[in-house]
mmCIF file of C-alpha atoms and ligand atoms in Angstrom:
data_model
loop_
_atom_site.group_PDB
_atom_site.id
_atom_site.type_symbol
_atom_site.label_atom_id
_atom_site.label_comp_id
_atom_site.label_asym_id
_atom_site.label_seq_id
_atom_site.Cartn_x
_atom_site.Cartn_y
_atom_site.Cartn_z
ATOM 1 C CA MET A 9 0.000 0.000 0.000
ATOM 2 C CA LYS A 10 1.064 3.580 -0.529
ATOM 3 C CA VAL A 11 1.974 5.771 2.446
ATOM 4 C CA THR A 12 -0.907 8.083 1.546
ATOM 5 C CA GLU A 13 -3.303 5.105 1.463
ATOM 6 C CA HIS A 14 -2.151 4.082 4.957
ATOM 7 C CA LEU A 15 -2.754 7.628 6.185
ATOM 8 C CA ALA A 16 -6.217 7.745 4.602
ATOM 9 C CA ALA A 17 -7.132 4.288 5.971
ATOM 10 C CA ALA A 18 -6.197 5.444 9.503
ATOM 11 C CA LYS A 19 -9.174 7.872 9.344
ATOM 12 C CA GLY A 20 -7.569 10.521 11.549
ATOM 13 C CA LYS A 21 -5.847 8.095 13.951
ATOM 14 C CA THR A 22 -2.148 8.934 14.356
ATOM 15 C CA LEU A 23 0.120 6.221 12.934
ATOM 16 C CA ILE A 24 3.706 5.425 13.883
ATOM 17 C CA SER A 25 6.567 4.966 11.420
ATOM 18 C CA ILE A 26 10.296 4.585 11.788
ATOM 19 C CA GLU A 27 13.467 5.340 9.879
ATOM 20 C CA VAL A 28 16.422 2.959 9.926
ATOM 21 C CA LEU A 29 19.873 3.079 8.356
ATOM 22 C CA PRO A 30 21.407 0.321 6.241
ATOM 23 C CA PRO A 31 24.067 -1.531 8.244
ATOM 24 C CA GLN A 32 27.621 -0.347 7.910
ATOM 25 C CA LYS A 33 29.689 -2.514 5.579
ATOM 26 C CA GLY A 34 30.751 -5.568 7.546
ATOM 27 C CA LYS A 35 27.727 -5.621 9.875
ATOM 28 C CA THR A 36 24.977 -8.139 9.189
ATOM 29 C CA ILE A 37 21.432 -7.356 8.153
ATOM 30 C CA ASP A 38 20.340 -9.650 11.026
ATOM 31 C CA ASP A 39 21.365 -6.951 13.512
ATOM 32 C CA LEU A 40 19.077 -4.483 11.747
ATOM 33 C CA LEU A 41 16.189 -6.949 11.596
ATOM 34 C CA LYS A 42 16.618 -7.504 15.363
ATOM 35 C CA VAL A 43 16.242 -3.739 15.857
ATOM 36 C CA ILE A 44 13.031 -3.674 13.837
ATOM 37 C CA GLU A 45 11.444 -6.826 15.298
ATOM 38 C CA PRO A 46 10.348 -5.435 18.712
ATOM 39 C CA LEU A 47 9.059 -2.254 17.033
ATOM 40 C CA MET A 48 6.612 -4.292 14.939
ATOM 41 C CA GLU A 49 4.474 -4.630 18.092
ATOM 42 C CA PHE A 50 3.379 -1.025 17.421
ATOM 43 C CA LYS A 51 2.345 -1.896 13.853
ATOM 44 C CA PRO A 52 4.191 0.732 11.823
ATOM 45 C CA PRO A 53 2.561 0.558 8.375
ATOM 46 C CA PHE A 54 5.790 1.671 6.722
ATOM 47 C CA ILE A 55 9.505 1.785 7.474
ATOM 48 C CA ASP A 56 11.959 4.187 5.835
ATOM 49 C CA VAL A 57 15.476 3.130 4.898
ATOM 50 C CA THR A 58 17.985 5.929 4.371
ATOM 51 C CA TYR A 59 20.364 6.245 1.433
ATOM 52 C CA HIS A 60 24.032 7.042 1.851
ATOM 53 C CA ARG A 61 26.024 8.461 -0.994
ATOM 54 C CA GLU A 62 29.533 7.314 -1.676
ATOM 55 C CA GLU A 63 32.362 9.042 0.141
ATOM 56 C CA ILE A 64 35.939 9.404 -0.961
ATOM 57 C CA ILE A 65 38.564 7.484 0.989
ATOM 58 C CA TYR A 66 42.297 7.835 0.399
ATOM 59 C CA LYS A 67 44.457 4.720 0.129
ATOM 60 C CA LYS A 68 48.203 4.408 -0.311
ATOM 61 C CA ARG A 69 49.056 2.309 -3.361
ATOM 62 C CA ALA A 70 52.003 -0.092 -3.646
ATOM 63 C CA ASP A 71 53.880 2.557 -5.689
ATOM 64 C CA GLY A 72 53.484 5.018 -2.812
ATOM 65 C CA LEU A 73 50.959 7.253 -4.556
ATOM 66 C CA ILE A 74 47.704 8.097 -2.841
ATOM 67 C CA GLU A 75 44.572 6.854 -4.558
ATOM 68 C CA GLU A 76 41.092 8.335 -4.189
ATOM 69 C CA ILE A 77 38.464 5.618 -3.914
ATOM 70 C CA PRO A 78 34.712 6.288 -3.947
ATOM 71 C CA LEU A 79 33.211 4.040 -1.290
ATOM 72 C CA ARG A 80 29.682 3.565 -0.027
ATOM 73 C CA LYS A 81 29.917 2.849 3.695
ATOM 74 C CA ARG A 82 26.256 1.859 4.069
ATOM 75 C CA PRO A 83 25.275 0.218 0.789
ATOM 76 C CA GLY A 84 22.164 -1.808 0.031
ATOM 77 C CA THR A 85 19.148 0.457 0.634
ATOM 78 C CA VAL A 86 16.997 -1.231 -2.033
ATOM 79 C CA GLY A 87 17.933 -4.772 -0.964
ATOM 80 C CA ILE A 88 17.296 -3.927 2.681
ATOM 81 C CA CYS A 89 13.870 -2.534 1.821
ATOM 82 C CA ALA A 90 13.026 -5.788 0.036
ATOM 83 C CA ALA A 91 14.353 -7.860 2.967
ATOM 84 C CA ILE A 92 12.365 -5.880 5.583
ATOM 85 C CA LYS A 93 9.209 -6.081 3.459
ATOM 86 C CA GLY A 94 9.636 -9.858 3.020
ATOM 87 C CA ARG A 95 10.424 -10.519 6.660
ATOM 88 C CA PHE A 96 7.803 -8.347 8.375
ATOM 89 C CA ASN A 97 5.174 -7.922 5.660
ATOM 90 C CA VAL A 98 5.388 -4.151 6.061
ATOM 91 C CA ASP A 99 5.691 -1.456 3.401
ATOM 92 C CA THR A 100 9.129 0.037 3.017
ATOM 93 C CA VAL A 101 10.177 3.467 1.825
ATOM 94 C CA PRO A 102 13.617 3.634 0.251
ATOM 95 C CA HIS A 103 15.205 7.074 0.229
ATOM 96 C CA LEU A 104 16.649 8.061 -3.151
ATOM 97 C CA VAL A 105 19.008 10.988 -3.604
ATOM 98 C CA CYS A 106 20.071 13.211 -6.503
ATOM 99 C CA GLY A 107 23.809 13.417 -5.878
ATOM 100 C CA GLY A 108 26.016 10.718 -7.328
ATOM 101 C CA PHE A 109 23.480 9.380 -9.829
ATOM 102 C CA THR A 110 22.602 10.170 -13.396
ATOM 103 C CA PRO A 111 18.874 10.201 -14.233
ATOM 104 C CA GLU A 112 19.494 6.993 -16.221
ATOM 105 C CA GLU A 113 20.909 5.235 -13.147
ATOM 106 C CA THR A 114 17.959 6.500 -11.138
ATOM 107 C CA GLU A 115 15.559 5.113 -13.735
ATOM 108 C CA ASP A 116 17.238 1.686 -13.436
ATOM 109 C CA ALA A 117 16.821 1.800 -9.649
ATOM 110 C CA LEU A 118 13.157 2.762 -10.058
ATOM 111 C CA PHE A 119 12.539 -0.222 -12.343
ATOM 112 C CA THR A 120 14.174 -2.515 -9.765
ATOM 113 C CA LEU A 121 11.911 -1.100 -7.043
ATOM 114 C CA TYR A 122 8.858 -1.424 -9.274
ATOM 115 C CA TYR A 123 9.614 -5.105 -9.980
ATOM 116 C CA LEU A 124 10.119 -5.694 -6.247
ATOM 117 C CA GLY A 125 6.652 -4.286 -5.566
ATOM 118 C CA ILE A 126 8.034 -1.340 -3.580
ATOM 119 C CA ASN A 127 5.894 1.650 -4.488
ATOM 120 C CA ASN A 128 6.841 4.244 -1.894
ATOM 121 C CA LEU A 129 9.795 6.613 -2.141
ATOM 122 C CA LEU A 130 11.273 9.499 -0.201
ATOM 123 C CA LEU A 131 13.071 11.689 -2.745
ATOM 124 C CA LEU A 132 15.879 13.945 -1.574
ATOM 125 C CA GLN A 133 18.679 16.113 -2.752
ATOM 126 C CA GLY A 134 20.968 14.050 -0.494
ATOM 127 C CA ASP A 135 23.587 15.088 1.992
ATOM 128 C CA SER A 136 26.319 17.103 0.354
ATOM 129 C CA ASP A 137 29.540 15.503 -0.748
ATOM 130 C CA LYS A 138 32.430 17.089 1.074
ATOM 131 C CA ASN A 139 34.758 16.410 -1.834
ATOM 132 C CA PRO A 140 34.336 19.112 -4.488
ATOM 133 C CA LYS A 141 35.815 16.841 -7.179
ATOM 134 C CA THR A 142 33.021 14.316 -6.849
ATOM 135 C CA ALA A 143 30.294 16.549 -5.490
ATOM 136 C CA VAL A 144 28.494 16.876 -8.810
ATOM 137 C CA LYS A 145 28.243 13.929 -11.123
ATOM 138 C CA THR A 146 27.727 15.021 -14.696
ATOM 139 C CA ASN A 147 24.056 15.331 -15.384
ATOM 140 C CA ALA A 148 22.920 14.401 -11.845
ATOM 141 C CA HIS A 149 19.722 16.065 -10.701
ATOM 142 C CA LYS A 150 20.398 19.177 -8.663
ATOM 143 C CA TYR A 151 17.248 19.455 -6.567
ATOM 144 C CA ALA A 152 14.805 16.945 -5.107
ATOM 145 C CA SER A 153 12.084 18.514 -7.287
ATOM 146 C CA ASP A 154 13.976 17.289 -10.398
ATOM 147 C CA LEU A 155 13.874 13.759 -9.007
ATOM 148 C CA VAL A 156 10.178 14.149 -8.174
ATOM 149 C CA ALA A 157 9.507 15.277 -11.753
ATOM 150 C CA GLN A 158 11.334 12.231 -13.139
ATOM 151 C CA VAL A 159 9.293 9.819 -11.002
ATOM 152 C CA ALA A 160 6.055 11.664 -11.805
ATOM 153 C CA GLU A 161 6.783 11.206 -15.525
ATOM 154 C CA MET A 162 7.510 7.513 -14.966
ATOM 155 C CA ASN A 163 4.170 7.197 -13.171
ATOM 156 C CA LYS A 164 2.610 8.423 -16.429
ATOM 157 C CA GLY A 165 4.514 5.768 -18.411
ATOM 158 C CA LYS A 166 7.049 8.240 -19.792
ATOM 159 C CA PHE A 167 10.608 6.981 -19.572
ATOM 160 C CA LEU A 168 13.812 8.847 -20.278
ATOM 161 C CA HIS A 169 14.703 9.530 -23.901
ATOM 162 C CA GLU A 170 11.395 8.137 -25.170
ATOM 163 C CA GLU A 171 8.799 10.293 -26.868
ATOM 164 C CA THR A 172 5.767 8.041 -26.460
ATOM 165 C CA GLU A 173 3.958 6.854 -23.348
ATOM 166 C CA ASN A 174 4.410 3.196 -22.433
ATOM 167 C CA GLU A 175 1.729 0.768 -21.433
ATOM 168 C CA MET A 176 3.704 0.014 -18.293
ATOM 169 C CA LYS A 177 3.306 2.760 -15.734
ATOM 170 C CA THR A 178 4.873 2.848 -12.295
ATOM 171 C CA ASN A 179 2.702 3.810 -9.356
ATOM 172 C CA PHE A 180 5.093 5.388 -6.891
ATOM 173 C CA CYS A 181 3.864 7.365 -3.902
ATOM 174 C CA ILE A 182 6.302 10.254 -3.524
ATOM 175 C CA GLY A 183 7.435 11.650 -0.207
ATOM 176 C CA VAL A 184 9.704 14.685 0.168
ATOM 177 C CA ALA A 185 11.546 16.391 3.025
ATOM 178 C CA ALA A 186 10.781 19.744 4.639
ATOM 179 C CA TYR A 187 12.320 21.847 7.364
ATOM 180 C CA PRO A 188 10.169 23.578 10.007
ATOM 181 C CA GLU A 189 13.279 25.562 10.976
ATOM 182 C CA LYS A 190 14.280 26.176 7.320
ATOM 183 C CA HIS A 191 16.757 24.299 5.149
ATOM 184 C CA PHE A 192 20.238 25.589 5.925
ATOM 185 C CA GLU A 193 20.892 26.817 2.381
ATOM 186 C CA ALA A 194 17.622 28.697 1.966
ATOM 187 C CA PRO A 195 17.909 32.464 2.398
ATOM 188 C CA ASN A 196 14.678 32.525 4.468
ATOM 189 C CA LEU A 197 11.714 30.310 5.365
ATOM 190 C CA ASN A 198 9.396 31.831 2.746
ATOM 191 C CA THR A 199 11.827 31.128 -0.085
ATOM 192 C CA ASP A 200 12.282 27.601 1.239
ATOM 193 C CA LEU A 201 8.480 27.224 1.268
ATOM 194 C CA LYS A 202 8.313 28.439 -2.327
ATOM 195 C CA TRP A 203 10.663 25.624 -3.355
ATOM 196 C CA LEU A 204 8.759 23.138 -1.199
ATOM 197 C CA LYS A 205 5.589 24.117 -3.067
ATOM 198 C CA HIS A 206 7.527 23.594 -6.303
ATOM 199 C CA LYS A 207 8.300 19.992 -5.181
ATOM 200 C CA ILE A 208 4.627 19.407 -4.406
ATOM 201 C CA ASP A 209 3.552 20.837 -7.760
ATOM 202 C CA ALA A 210 6.075 18.512 -9.447
ATOM 203 C CA GLY A 211 4.193 15.538 -7.970
ATOM 204 C CA ALA A 212 5.004 14.928 -4.285
ATOM 205 C CA ASP A 213 2.247 13.238 -2.274
ATOM 206 C CA TYR A 214 3.357 13.787 1.308
ATOM 207 C CA ILE A 215 6.041 15.460 3.420
ATOM 208 C CA VAL A 216 8.270 14.228 6.255
ATOM 209 C CA THR A 217 9.886 16.922 8.381
ATOM 210 C CA GLN A 218 13.359 17.291 9.696
ATOM 211 C CA MET A 219 13.569 16.591 13.428
ATOM 212 C CA PHE A 220 12.510 19.429 15.741
ATOM 213 C CA PHE A 221 12.369 19.657 19.528
ATOM 214 C CA ASP A 222 9.845 22.458 19.868
ATOM 215 C CA ASN A 223 6.352 21.530 18.656
ATOM 216 C CA LYS A 224 5.491 25.190 18.101
ATOM 217 C CA LYS A 225 7.970 25.194 15.209
ATOM 218 C CA TYR A 226 6.033 22.342 13.590
ATOM 219 C CA PHE A 227 2.591 23.852 14.216
ATOM 220 C CA ASP A 228 3.702 27.250 12.827
ATOM 221 C CA PHE A 229 5.252 25.517 9.829
ATOM 222 C CA VAL A 230 2.057 23.597 9.047
ATOM 223 C CA GLU A 231 0.111 26.888 9.156
ATOM 224 C CA LYS A 232 2.618 28.538 6.810
ATOM 225 C CA CYS A 233 2.392 25.556 4.447
ATOM 226 C CA LYS A 234 -1.402 25.877 4.371
ATOM 227 C CA ALA A 235 -1.102 29.584 3.625
ATOM 228 C CA ALA A 236 1.302 28.740 0.796
ATOM 229 C CA GLY A 237 -1.232 26.322 -0.705
ATOM 230 C CA ILE A 238 0.477 23.128 0.489
ATOM 231 C CA ASN A 239 -2.279 20.756 1.486
ATOM 232 C CA ILE A 240 -0.665 17.317 1.555
ATOM 233 C CA PRO A 241 0.047 15.376 4.795
ATOM 234 C CA ILE A 242 3.005 16.722 6.796
ATOM 235 C CA ILE A 243 4.483 13.952 8.950
ATOM 236 C CA PRO A 244 6.553 15.228 11.889
ATOM 237 C CA GLY A 245 9.995 13.662 12.431
ATOM 238 C CA ILE A 246 11.015 13.008 16.048
ATOM 239 C CA LYS A 247 14.414 12.152 17.430
ATOM 240 C CA PRO A 248 15.037 11.527 21.129
ATOM 241 C CA ILE A 249 18.257 13.153 22.258
ATOM 242 C CA ALA A 250 20.619 10.502 23.690
ATOM 243 C CA GLN A 251 23.984 12.093 24.433
ATOM 244 C CA LYS A 252 25.104 15.345 26.023
ATOM 245 C CA LYS A 253 27.314 16.141 23.056
ATOM 246 C CA GLN A 254 24.208 16.183 20.813
ATOM 247 C CA LEU A 255 23.263 19.524 22.394
ATOM 248 C CA TYR A 256 25.947 20.949 20.137
ATOM 249 C CA SER A 257 26.229 18.394 17.314
ATOM 250 C CA LEU A 258 22.532 18.277 16.339
ATOM 251 C CA PRO A 259 22.242 22.058 15.786
ATOM 252 C CA LYS A 260 25.524 21.974 13.860
ATOM 253 C CA ILE A 261 24.600 19.041 11.609
ATOM 254 C CA PHE A 262 20.851 19.560 11.197
ATOM 255 C CA HIS A 263 20.541 23.331 11.657
ATOM 256 C CA ILE A 264 17.837 23.046 14.313
ATOM 257 C CA ASP A 265 17.410 24.682 17.723
ATOM 258 C CA ILE A 266 17.272 22.857 21.020
ATOM 259 C CA PRO A 267 14.848 24.648 23.371
ATOM 260 C CA GLU A 268 16.403 26.211 26.468
ATOM 261 C CA THR A 269 14.361 24.030 28.850
ATOM 262 C CA LEU A 270 15.593 20.815 27.207
ATOM 263 C CA ALA A 271 19.167 22.115 26.990
ATOM 264 C CA ASP A 272 19.089 22.977 30.723
ATOM 265 C CA VAL A 273 17.786 19.529 31.664
ATOM 266 C CA VAL A 274 20.420 17.785 29.537
ATOM 267 C CA GLU A 275 23.248 19.990 30.878
ATOM 268 C CA LYS A 276 22.333 18.943 34.419
ATOM 269 C CA CYS A 277 22.441 15.196 33.636
ATOM 270 C CA LYS A 278 25.419 13.502 35.221
ATOM 271 C CA ASP A 279 25.927 10.927 32.440
ATOM 272 C CA ASP A 280 24.485 9.825 29.096
ATOM 273 C CA LYS A 281 22.234 7.302 30.847
ATOM 274 C CA GLU A 282 20.443 10.259 32.428
ATOM 275 C CA VAL A 283 20.490 12.146 29.116
ATOM 276 C CA LYS A 284 18.819 9.198 27.415
ATOM 277 C CA ARG A 285 16.084 9.209 30.075
ATOM 278 C CA ALA A 286 15.563 12.962 29.654
ATOM 279 C CA GLY A 287 15.528 12.611 25.859
ATOM 280 C CA ILE A 288 12.890 9.882 26.013
ATOM 281 C CA GLU A 289 10.724 11.920 28.402
ATOM 282 C CA TRP A 290 10.953 14.972 26.128
ATOM 283 C CA ALA A 291 10.083 12.908 23.036
ATOM 284 C CA ILE A 292 7.108 11.357 24.872
ATOM 285 C CA GLN A 293 5.715 14.803 25.777
ATOM 286 C CA GLN A 294 6.349 16.056 22.241
ATOM 287 C CA SER A 295 4.674 12.985 20.725
ATOM 288 C CA LYS A 296 1.641 13.163 23.051
ATOM 289 C CA GLU A 297 1.040 16.806 22.144
ATOM 290 C CA LEU A 298 1.430 16.159 18.410
ATOM 291 C CA LYS A 299 -0.876 13.130 18.607
ATOM 292 C CA ALA A 300 -3.487 15.141 20.512
ATOM 293 C CA ALA A 301 -3.284 17.746 17.721
ATOM 294 C CA GLY A 302 -4.156 14.994 15.227
ATOM 295 C CA VAL A 303 -0.921 14.676 13.220
ATOM 296 C CA PRO A 304 -1.228 11.918 10.589
ATOM 297 C CA CYS A 305 1.795 9.923 11.749
ATOM 298 C CA LEU A 306 4.739 10.199 14.151
ATOM 299 C CA HIS A 307 7.966 9.324 12.377
ATOM 300 C CA TYR A 308 10.874 8.309 14.623
ATOM 301 C CA TYR A 309 14.506 8.641 13.637
ATOM 302 C CA THR A 310 15.789 5.480 15.337
ATOM 303 C CA MET A 311 19.400 5.617 14.129
ATOM 304 C CA SER A 312 18.944 1.805 13.956
ATOM 305 C CA ARG A 313 18.523 1.490 17.722
ATOM 306 C CA SER A 314 15.170 0.477 19.118
ATOM 307 C CA GLU A 315 15.177 0.925 22.929
ATOM 308 C CA ALA A 316 14.241 4.619 23.042
ATOM 309 C CA THR A 317 11.562 4.318 20.341
ATOM 310 C CA ILE A 318 10.027 1.308 22.111
ATOM 311 C CA GLU A 319 9.721 3.281 25.369
ATOM 312 C CA ILE A 320 8.249 6.281 23.571
ATOM 313 C CA ALA A 321 5.818 4.157 21.573
ATOM 314 C CA LYS A 322 4.670 2.315 24.735
ATOM 315 C CA ALA A 323 3.877 5.637 26.388
ATOM 316 C CA VAL A 324 2.219 7.250 23.370
ATOM 317 C CA PHE A 325 0.392 4.559 21.366
HETATM 318 P P1 FAD B 417 15.741 20.211 -1.939
HETATM 319 O O1 FAD B 417 14.274 20.125 -1.835
HETATM 320 O O2 FAD B 417 16.359 19.967 -3.267
HETATM 321 O O3 FAD B 417 16.191 21.651 -1.409
HETATM 322 C C1 FAD B 417 17.545 21.943 -1.135
HETATM 323 C C2 FAD B 417 17.727 23.454 -1.018
HETATM 324 O O4 FAD B 417 17.581 24.058 -2.295
HETATM 325 C C3 FAD B 417 16.719 24.173 -0.121
HETATM 326 O O5 FAD B 417 17.386 25.241 0.485
HETATM 327 C C4 FAD B 417 15.649 24.671 -1.092
HETATM 328 O O6 FAD B 417 15.003 25.837 -0.602
HETATM 329 C C5 FAD B 417 16.492 24.975 -2.315
HETATM 330 N N1 FAD B 417 15.819 24.724 -3.600
HETATM 331 C C6 FAD B 417 15.024 23.689 -3.915
HETATM 332 N N2 FAD B 417 14.670 23.749 -5.215
HETATM 333 C C7 FAD B 417 15.270 24.838 -5.730
HETATM 334 C C8 FAD B 417 15.330 25.427 -7.036
HETATM 335 N N3 FAD B 417 14.662 24.881 -8.059
HETATM 336 N N4 FAD B 417 16.077 26.539 -7.204
HETATM 337 C C9 FAD B 417 16.757 27.101 -6.164
HETATM 338 N N5 FAD B 417 16.742 26.585 -4.904
HETATM 339 C C10 FAD B 417 16.010 25.477 -4.715
HETATM 340 N N6 FAD B 417 20.114 12.739 3.032
HETATM 341 C C11 FAD B 417 20.704 11.646 2.503
HETATM 342 O O7 FAD B 417 21.799 11.745 1.927
HETATM 343 N N7 FAD B 417 20.109 10.402 2.610
HETATM 344 C C12 FAD B 417 18.902 10.225 3.215
HETATM 345 O O8 FAD B 417 18.401 9.100 3.291
HETATM 346 C C13 FAD B 417 18.248 11.370 3.779
HETATM 347 N N8 FAD B 417 17.034 11.273 4.370
HETATM 348 C C14 FAD B 417 16.407 12.407 4.841
HETATM 349 C C15 FAD B 417 15.106 12.302 5.364
HETATM 350 C C16 FAD B 417 14.447 13.439 5.834
HETATM 351 C C17 FAD B 417 13.052 13.308 6.375
HETATM 352 C C18 FAD B 417 15.096 14.700 5.800
HETATM 353 C C19 FAD B 417 14.414 15.926 6.350
HETATM 354 C C20 FAD B 417 16.381 14.819 5.270
HETATM 355 C C21 FAD B 417 17.041 13.682 4.774
HETATM 356 N N9 FAD B 417 18.313 13.758 4.187
HETATM 357 C C22 FAD B 417 18.919 12.644 3.658
HETATM 358 C C23 FAD B 417 19.037 15.039 4.147
HETATM 359 C C24 FAD B 417 18.750 15.843 2.863
HETATM 360 O O9 FAD B 417 19.271 15.172 1.750
HETATM 361 C C25 FAD B 417 19.444 17.211 3.043
HETATM 362 O O10 FAD B 417 18.786 17.937 4.041
HETATM 363 C C26 FAD B 417 19.588 18.035 1.779
HETATM 364 O O11 FAD B 417 20.487 19.108 2.070
HETATM 365 C C27 FAD B 417 18.292 18.688 1.276
HETATM 366 O O12 FAD B 417 17.455 17.754 0.758
HETATM 367 P P2 FAD B 417 16.002 18.147 0.158
HETATM 368 O O13 FAD B 417 15.515 16.960 -0.551
HETATM 369 O O14 FAD B 417 15.165 18.760 1.202
HETATM 370 O O15 FAD B 417 16.478 19.261 -0.904
#
């Protein structure tokens, strides 16, 4: 089923969904399946699997020269989606990114997903490549909206470099990302909203937000989206804080604020065990308020660890 069909079938009841990461190279998929297994008790109708672009590593060759090697540290998003779907009979949502792929390679991946019966996608620009030499692959899509447009065409039976419509049409449900506290590159929230609307007009069916720790940011954002003519479901993303150092790393990496009250509580914790407790409590209160406000789904960034999400889900669902 499509994500939007799950949301419609819930008839206003708030659903739960989770995001997991593919295992790092060398770790088994069994470890990931063990993370997901106890979360199935809460019946998530869909599970997202992130995509990780290749990174450049430097290796000394036998002749002493340094070689640049493009390496994907967490490969296998599509295969993992198929494995999770087969094992738990749950819909999966592979993330696909622009960077590092030509549209032709993306089309191949979309055919693979179509044949696997996976018809949900979260389409993203993708985290930036720190290496300027490889940052832009010739002809890669620049913005998520370009990727959305490609999939929307495929849903109409129009494939790349073909003039006529094909009998075979894909039927992908398209999710996109949004940022209640603004994407870090956008000059202001209104401009960011303009481009979000552009993604929706290109064919996106629903939105998943970046994590936020202050529900007011989400509620204000939803109002601004409505005013901008964005009327598709906006699923809030929740991440329980787990380490003291995240007070500084999360704002730096994700360009989000941590409310003063939460920051004060975390600062006073004597170790990360206490921080984890505080993070879970905060996420429970956040989730309860969002659920009471009737959000379509609560989407948890698990970082492929289940304990915190289990505790939150037990308290909220
Ligand atoms: P876009 O929608 O392309 O927007 C990027 C920026 O460009 C914004 O500032 C926007 O305002 C601006 N913009 C958009 N269109 C235009 C235009 N036509 N002209 C000018 N400006 C424009 N990254 C990964 O690598 N893998 C993942 O699995 C992954 N999963 C994620 C899941 C969620 C829910 C979220 C919120 C983020 C995820 N990310 C992931 C991170 C994401 O790739 C980065 O945040 C990225 O910097 C932006 O992605 P986007 O799809 O929102 O970009």
